[in-house]
PDB file of C-alpha atoms in Angstrom:
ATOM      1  CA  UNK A   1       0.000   0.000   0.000  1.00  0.00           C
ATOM      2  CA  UNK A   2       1.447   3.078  -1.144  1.00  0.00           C
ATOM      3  CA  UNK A   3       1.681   6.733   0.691  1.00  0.00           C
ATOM      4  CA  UNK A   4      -0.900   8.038  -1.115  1.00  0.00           C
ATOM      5  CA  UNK A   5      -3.674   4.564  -0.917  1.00  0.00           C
ATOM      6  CA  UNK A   6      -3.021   5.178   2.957  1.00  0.00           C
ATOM      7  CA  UNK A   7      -4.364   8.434   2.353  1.00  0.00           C
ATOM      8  CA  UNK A   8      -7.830   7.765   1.559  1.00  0.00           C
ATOM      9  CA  UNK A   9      -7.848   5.026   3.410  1.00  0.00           C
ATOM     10  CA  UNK A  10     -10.508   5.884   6.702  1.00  0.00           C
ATOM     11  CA  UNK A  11      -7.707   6.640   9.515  1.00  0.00           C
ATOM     12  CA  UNK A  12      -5.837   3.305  10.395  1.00  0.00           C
ATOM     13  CA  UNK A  13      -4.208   5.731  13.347  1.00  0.00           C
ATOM     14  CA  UNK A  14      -6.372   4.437  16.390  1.00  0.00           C
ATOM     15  CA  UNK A  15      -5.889   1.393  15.220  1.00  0.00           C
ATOM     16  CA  UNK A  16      -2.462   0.920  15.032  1.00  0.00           C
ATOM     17  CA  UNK A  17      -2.098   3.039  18.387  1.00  0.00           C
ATOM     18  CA  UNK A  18      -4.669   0.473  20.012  1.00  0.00           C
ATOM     19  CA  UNK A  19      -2.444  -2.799  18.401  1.00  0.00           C
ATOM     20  CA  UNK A  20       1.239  -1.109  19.666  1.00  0.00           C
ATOM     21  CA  UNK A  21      -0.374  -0.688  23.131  1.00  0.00           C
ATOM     22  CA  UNK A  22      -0.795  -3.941  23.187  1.00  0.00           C
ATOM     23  CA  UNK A  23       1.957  -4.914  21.988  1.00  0.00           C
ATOM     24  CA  UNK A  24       4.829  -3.161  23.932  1.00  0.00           C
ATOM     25  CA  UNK A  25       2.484  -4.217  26.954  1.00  0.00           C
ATOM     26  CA  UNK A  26       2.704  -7.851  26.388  1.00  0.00           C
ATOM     27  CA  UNK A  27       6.606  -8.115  24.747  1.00  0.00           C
ATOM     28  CA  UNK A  28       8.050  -4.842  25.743  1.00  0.00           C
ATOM     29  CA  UNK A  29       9.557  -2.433  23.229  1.00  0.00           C
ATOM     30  CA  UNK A  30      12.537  -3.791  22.094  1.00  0.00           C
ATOM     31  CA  UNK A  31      10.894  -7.356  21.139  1.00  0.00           C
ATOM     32  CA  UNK A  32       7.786  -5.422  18.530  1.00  0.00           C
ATOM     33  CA  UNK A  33       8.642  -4.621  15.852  1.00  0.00           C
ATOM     34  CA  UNK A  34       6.111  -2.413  13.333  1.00  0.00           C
ATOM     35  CA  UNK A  35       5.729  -5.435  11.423  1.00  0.00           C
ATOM     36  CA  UNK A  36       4.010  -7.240  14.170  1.00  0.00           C
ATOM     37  CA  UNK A  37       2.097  -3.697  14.510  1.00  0.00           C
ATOM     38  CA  UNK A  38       1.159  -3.097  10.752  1.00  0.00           C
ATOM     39  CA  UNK A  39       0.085  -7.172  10.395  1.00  0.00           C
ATOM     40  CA  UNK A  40      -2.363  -7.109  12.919  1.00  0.00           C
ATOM     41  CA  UNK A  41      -3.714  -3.971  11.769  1.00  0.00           C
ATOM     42  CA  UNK A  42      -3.742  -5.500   8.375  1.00  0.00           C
ATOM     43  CA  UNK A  43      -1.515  -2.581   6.450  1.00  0.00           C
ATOM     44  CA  UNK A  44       2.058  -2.816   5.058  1.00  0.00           C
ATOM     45  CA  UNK A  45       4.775  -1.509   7.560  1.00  0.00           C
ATOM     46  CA  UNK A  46       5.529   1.668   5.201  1.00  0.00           C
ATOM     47  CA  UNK A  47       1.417   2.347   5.978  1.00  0.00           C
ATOM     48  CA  UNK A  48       2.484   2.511   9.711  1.00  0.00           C
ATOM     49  CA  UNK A  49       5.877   4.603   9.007  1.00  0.00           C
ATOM     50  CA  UNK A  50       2.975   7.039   7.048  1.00  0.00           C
ATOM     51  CA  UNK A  51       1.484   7.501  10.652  1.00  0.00           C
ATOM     52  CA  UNK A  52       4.985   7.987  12.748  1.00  0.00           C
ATOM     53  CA  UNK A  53       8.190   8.046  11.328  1.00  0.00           C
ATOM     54  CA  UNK A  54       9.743   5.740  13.981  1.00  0.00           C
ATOM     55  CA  UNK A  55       9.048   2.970  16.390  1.00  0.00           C
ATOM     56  CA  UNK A  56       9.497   5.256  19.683  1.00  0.00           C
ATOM     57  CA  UNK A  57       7.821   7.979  18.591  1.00  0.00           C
ATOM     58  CA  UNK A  58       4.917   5.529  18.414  1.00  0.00           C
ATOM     59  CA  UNK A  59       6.184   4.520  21.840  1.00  0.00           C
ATOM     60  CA  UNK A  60       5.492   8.058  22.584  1.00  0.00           C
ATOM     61  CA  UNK A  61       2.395   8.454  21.418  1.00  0.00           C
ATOM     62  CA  UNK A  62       1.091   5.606  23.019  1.00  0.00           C
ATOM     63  CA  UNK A  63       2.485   6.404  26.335  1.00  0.00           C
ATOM     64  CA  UNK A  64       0.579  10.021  26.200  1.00  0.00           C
ATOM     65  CA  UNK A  65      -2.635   8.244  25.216  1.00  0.00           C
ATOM     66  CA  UNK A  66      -2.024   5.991  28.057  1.00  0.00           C
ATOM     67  CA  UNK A  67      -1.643   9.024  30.589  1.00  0.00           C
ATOM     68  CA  UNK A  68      -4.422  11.451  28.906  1.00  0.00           C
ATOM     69  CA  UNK A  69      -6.846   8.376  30.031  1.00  0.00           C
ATOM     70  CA  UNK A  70      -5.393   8.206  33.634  1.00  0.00           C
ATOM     71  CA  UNK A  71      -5.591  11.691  34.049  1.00  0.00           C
ATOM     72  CA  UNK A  72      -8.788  11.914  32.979  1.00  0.00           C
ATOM     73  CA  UNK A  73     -10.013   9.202  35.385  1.00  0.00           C
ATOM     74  CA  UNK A  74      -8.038  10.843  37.947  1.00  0.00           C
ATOM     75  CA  UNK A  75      -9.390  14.672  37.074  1.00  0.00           C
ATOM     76  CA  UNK A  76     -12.930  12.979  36.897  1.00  0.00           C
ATOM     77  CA  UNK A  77     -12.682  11.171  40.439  1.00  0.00           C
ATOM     78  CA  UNK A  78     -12.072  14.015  42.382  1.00  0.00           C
ATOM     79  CA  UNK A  79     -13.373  17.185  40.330  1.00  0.00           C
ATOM     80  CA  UNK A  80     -16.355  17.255  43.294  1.00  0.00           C
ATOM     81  CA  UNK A  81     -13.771  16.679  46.435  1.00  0.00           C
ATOM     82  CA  UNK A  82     -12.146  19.404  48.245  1.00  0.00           C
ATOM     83  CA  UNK A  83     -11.381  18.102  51.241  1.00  0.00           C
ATOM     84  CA  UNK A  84      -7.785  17.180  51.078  1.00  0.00           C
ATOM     85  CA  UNK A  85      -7.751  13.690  52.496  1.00  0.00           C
ATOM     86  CA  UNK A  86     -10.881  12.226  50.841  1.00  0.00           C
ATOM     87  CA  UNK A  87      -8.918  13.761  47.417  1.00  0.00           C
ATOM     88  CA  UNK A  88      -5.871  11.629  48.535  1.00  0.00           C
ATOM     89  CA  UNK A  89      -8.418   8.638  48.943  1.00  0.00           C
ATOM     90  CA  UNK A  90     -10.063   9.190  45.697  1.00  0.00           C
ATOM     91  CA  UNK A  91      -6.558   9.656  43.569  1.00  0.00           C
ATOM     92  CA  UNK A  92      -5.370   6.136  44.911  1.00  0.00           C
ATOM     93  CA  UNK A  93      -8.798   4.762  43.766  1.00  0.00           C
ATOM     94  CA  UNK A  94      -8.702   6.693  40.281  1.00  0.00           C
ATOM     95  CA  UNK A  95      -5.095   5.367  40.093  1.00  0.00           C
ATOM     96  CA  UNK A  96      -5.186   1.518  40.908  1.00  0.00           C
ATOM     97  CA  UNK A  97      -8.612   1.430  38.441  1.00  0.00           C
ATOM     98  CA  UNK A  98      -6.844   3.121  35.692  1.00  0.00           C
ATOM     99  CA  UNK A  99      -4.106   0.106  36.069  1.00  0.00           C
ATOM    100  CA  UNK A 100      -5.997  -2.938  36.777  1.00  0.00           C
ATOM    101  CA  UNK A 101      -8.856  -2.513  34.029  1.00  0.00           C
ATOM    102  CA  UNK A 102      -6.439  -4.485  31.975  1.00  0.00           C
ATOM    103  CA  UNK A 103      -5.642  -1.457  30.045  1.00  0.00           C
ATOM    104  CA  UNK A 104      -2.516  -2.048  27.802  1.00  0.00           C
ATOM    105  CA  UNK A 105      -1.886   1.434  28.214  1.00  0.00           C
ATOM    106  CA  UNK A 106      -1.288   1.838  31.503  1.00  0.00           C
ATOM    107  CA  UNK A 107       0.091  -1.668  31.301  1.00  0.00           C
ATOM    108  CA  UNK A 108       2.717   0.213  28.914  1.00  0.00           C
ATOM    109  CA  UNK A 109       3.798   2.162  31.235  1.00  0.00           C
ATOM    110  CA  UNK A 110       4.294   0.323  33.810  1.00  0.00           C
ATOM    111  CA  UNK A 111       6.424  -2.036  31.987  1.00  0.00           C
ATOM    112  CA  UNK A 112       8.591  -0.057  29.482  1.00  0.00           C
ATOM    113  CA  UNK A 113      10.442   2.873  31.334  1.00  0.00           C
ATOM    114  CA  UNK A 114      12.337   6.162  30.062  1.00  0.00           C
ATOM    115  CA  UNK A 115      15.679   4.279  30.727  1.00  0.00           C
ATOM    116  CA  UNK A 116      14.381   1.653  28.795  1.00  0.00           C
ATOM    117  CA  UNK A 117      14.686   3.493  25.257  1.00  0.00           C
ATOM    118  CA  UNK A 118      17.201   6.236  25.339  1.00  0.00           C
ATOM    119  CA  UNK A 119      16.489   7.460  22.085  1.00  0.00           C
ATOM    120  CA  UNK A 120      12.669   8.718  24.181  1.00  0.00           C
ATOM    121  CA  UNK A 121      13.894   9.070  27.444  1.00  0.00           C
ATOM    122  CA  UNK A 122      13.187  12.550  27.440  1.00  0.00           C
ATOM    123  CA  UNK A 123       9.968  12.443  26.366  1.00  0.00           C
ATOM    124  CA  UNK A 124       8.991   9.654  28.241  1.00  0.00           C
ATOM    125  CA  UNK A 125       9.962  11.358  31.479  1.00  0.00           C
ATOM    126  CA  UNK A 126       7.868  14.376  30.310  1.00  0.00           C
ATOM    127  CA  UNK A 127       5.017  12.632  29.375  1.00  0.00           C
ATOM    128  CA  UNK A 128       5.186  10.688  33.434  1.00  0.00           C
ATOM    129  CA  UNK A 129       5.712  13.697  35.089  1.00  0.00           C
ATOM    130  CA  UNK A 130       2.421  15.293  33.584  1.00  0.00           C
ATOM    131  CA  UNK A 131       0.702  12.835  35.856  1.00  0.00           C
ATOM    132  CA  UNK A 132       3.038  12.992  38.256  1.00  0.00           C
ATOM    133  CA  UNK A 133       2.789  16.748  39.749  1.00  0.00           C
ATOM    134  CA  UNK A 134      -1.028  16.257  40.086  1.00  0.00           C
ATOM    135  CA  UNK A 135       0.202  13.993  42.543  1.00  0.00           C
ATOM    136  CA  UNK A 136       2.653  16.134  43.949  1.00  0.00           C
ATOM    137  CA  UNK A 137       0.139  18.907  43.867  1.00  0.00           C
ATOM    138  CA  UNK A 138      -2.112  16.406  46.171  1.00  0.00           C
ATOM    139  CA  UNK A 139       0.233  15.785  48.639  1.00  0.00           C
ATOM    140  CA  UNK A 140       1.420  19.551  49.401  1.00  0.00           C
ATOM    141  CA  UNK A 141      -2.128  20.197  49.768  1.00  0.00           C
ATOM    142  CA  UNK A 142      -1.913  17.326  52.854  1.00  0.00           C
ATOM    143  CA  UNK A 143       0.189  19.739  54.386  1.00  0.00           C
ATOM    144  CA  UNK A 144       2.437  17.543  56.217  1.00  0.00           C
ATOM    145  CA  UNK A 145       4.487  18.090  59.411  1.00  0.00           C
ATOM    146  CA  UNK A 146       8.130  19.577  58.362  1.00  0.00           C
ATOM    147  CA  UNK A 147       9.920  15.703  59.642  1.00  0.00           C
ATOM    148  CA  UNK A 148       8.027  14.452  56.334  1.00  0.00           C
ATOM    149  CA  UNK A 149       9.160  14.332  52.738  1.00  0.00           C
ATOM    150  CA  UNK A 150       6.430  15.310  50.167  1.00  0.00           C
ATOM    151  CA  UNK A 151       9.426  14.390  47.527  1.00  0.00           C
ATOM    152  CA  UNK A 152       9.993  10.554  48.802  1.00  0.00           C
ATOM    153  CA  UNK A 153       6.015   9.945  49.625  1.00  0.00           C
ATOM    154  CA  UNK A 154       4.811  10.598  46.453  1.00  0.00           C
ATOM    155  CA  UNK A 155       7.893   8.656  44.467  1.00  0.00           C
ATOM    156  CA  UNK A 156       6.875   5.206  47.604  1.00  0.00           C
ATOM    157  CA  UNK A 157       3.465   5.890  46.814  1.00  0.00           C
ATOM    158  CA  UNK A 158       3.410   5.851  42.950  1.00  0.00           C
ATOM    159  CA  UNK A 159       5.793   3.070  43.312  1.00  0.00           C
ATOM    160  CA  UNK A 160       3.425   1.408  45.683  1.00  0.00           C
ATOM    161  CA  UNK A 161       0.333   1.687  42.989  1.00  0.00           C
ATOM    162  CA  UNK A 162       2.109   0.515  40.165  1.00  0.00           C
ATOM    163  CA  UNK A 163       3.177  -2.768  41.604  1.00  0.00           C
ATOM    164  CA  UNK A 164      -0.271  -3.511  42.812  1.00  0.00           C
ATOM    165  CA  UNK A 165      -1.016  -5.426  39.307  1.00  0.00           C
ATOM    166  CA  UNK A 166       1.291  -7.968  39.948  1.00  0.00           C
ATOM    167  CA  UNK A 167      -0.357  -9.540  42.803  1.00  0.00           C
ATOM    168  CA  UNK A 168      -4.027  -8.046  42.961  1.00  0.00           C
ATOM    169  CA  UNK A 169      -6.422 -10.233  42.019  1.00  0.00           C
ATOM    170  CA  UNK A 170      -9.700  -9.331  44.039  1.00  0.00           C
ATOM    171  CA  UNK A 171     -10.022 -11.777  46.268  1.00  0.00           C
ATOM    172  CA  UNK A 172      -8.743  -9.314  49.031  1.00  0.00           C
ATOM    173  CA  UNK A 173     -12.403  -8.346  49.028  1.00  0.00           C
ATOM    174  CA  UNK A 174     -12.085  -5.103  46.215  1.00  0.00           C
ATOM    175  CA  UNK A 175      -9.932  -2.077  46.409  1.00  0.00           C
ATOM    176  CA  UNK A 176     -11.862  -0.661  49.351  1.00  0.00           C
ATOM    177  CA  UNK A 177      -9.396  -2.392  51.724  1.00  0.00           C
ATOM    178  CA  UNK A 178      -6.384  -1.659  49.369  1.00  0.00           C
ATOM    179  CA  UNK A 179      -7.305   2.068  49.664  1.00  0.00           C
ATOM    180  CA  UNK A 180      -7.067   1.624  53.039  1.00  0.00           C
ATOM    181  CA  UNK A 181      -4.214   0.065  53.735  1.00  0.00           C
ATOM    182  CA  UNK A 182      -2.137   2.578  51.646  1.00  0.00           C
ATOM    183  CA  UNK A 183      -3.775   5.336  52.779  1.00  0.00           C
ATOM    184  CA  UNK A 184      -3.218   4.211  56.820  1.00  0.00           C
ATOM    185  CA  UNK A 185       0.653   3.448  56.060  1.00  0.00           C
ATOM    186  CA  UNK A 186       1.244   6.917  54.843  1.00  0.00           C
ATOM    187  CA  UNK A 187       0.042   8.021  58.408  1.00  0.00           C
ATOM    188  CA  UNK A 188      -2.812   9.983  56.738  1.00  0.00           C
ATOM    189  CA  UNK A 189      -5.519  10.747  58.960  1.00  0.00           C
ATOM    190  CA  UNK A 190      -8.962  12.471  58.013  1.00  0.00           C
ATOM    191  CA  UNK A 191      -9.352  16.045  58.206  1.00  0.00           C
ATOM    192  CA  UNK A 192     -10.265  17.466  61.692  1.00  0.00           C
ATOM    193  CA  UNK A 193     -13.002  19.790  61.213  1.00  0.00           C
ATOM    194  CA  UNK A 194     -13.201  22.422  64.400  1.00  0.00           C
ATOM    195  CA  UNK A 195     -16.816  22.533  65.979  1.00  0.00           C
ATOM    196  CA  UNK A 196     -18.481  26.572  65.815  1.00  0.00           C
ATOM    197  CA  UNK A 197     -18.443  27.670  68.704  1.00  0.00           C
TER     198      UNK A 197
END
């Protein structure tokens, strides 16, 4: 298929962004190639190269699809919270749901990291920490005692959530009690309102 048949062909691009998701998800980058990518999506490879000129910027683009979606679960989840804790309870929640709905987005990236593919390390970092300072954001507006490090929290705690696929599997009676657990060993405790005198 040449340059221009891909043209009028209806747009192969979700398609071949929803097939490299899954595959950098289930062999990791280095072992796709965009001939595993363009045969499941039934085009040539040079259809695929028409799309992105090389195999990490498709990484790329699929990692920004893959946080645009947790964002958006995350923005959704706690656009009518304000108080600070019950936001920290809700961003877990948006966060572990966004990882286990066997997603091969955020299953990408999990699995492949910046260091993984120097040639998008760079933009791999920037497209992590766009979802990352909402989560700094979050935890400054905890407002911790001074002994505590906003900096290390937030790096345990994202570590924490991603690793959570690997041995969740429900039977610990739903994420109510995960929530819980994560929440309790970051010493958070629910917001003290003062009674009116």
């Amino acid at each position: 298929m040449t340059s221009t048949a891909s043209k009028r062909q209806p747009s192969r691009w979700p398609a071949l962004l929803d097939a490299a998701a899954v595959f950098f998800a289930e062999r990791g980058y280095h072992a796709t190639t965009m001939r595993d990518i363009a045969h499941v999506v039934n085009v040539t490879p040079g259809a695929v190269y028409f799309h992105v000129a090389t195999k990490h910027a498709l990484l790329v683009a699929v990692y920004q699809e893959g946080v645009d979606r947790i964002i958006r679960n995350f923005d959704e989840a706690m656009a009518e919270e304000h108080d600070p804790v019950k936001r920290f309870r809700c961003a877990i929640r948006a966060h572990l749901e966004s990882i286990l709905d066997e997603s091969a987005y955020a299953r990408v990236i999990i699995r492949v990291l910046p260091e993984d593919v120097p040639e998008a390390t760079e933009e791999l970092k920037r497209q992590r920490e766009r979802y990352e300072e909402r989560f700094r954001a979050l935890i400054d507006g905890l407002h911790l005692p001074q002994s505590r490090n906003p900096k290390l929290m937030r790096l345990l705690l994202i570590g924490a959530l991603n690793w959570t696929p690997v041995w969740y599997r429900g039977s610990v009676g739903g994420l109510d009690p995960v929530v819980n657990e994560m929440v309790a060993s970051f010493g958070i405790q629910p917001t003290r309102r003062t009674s009116k005198k």
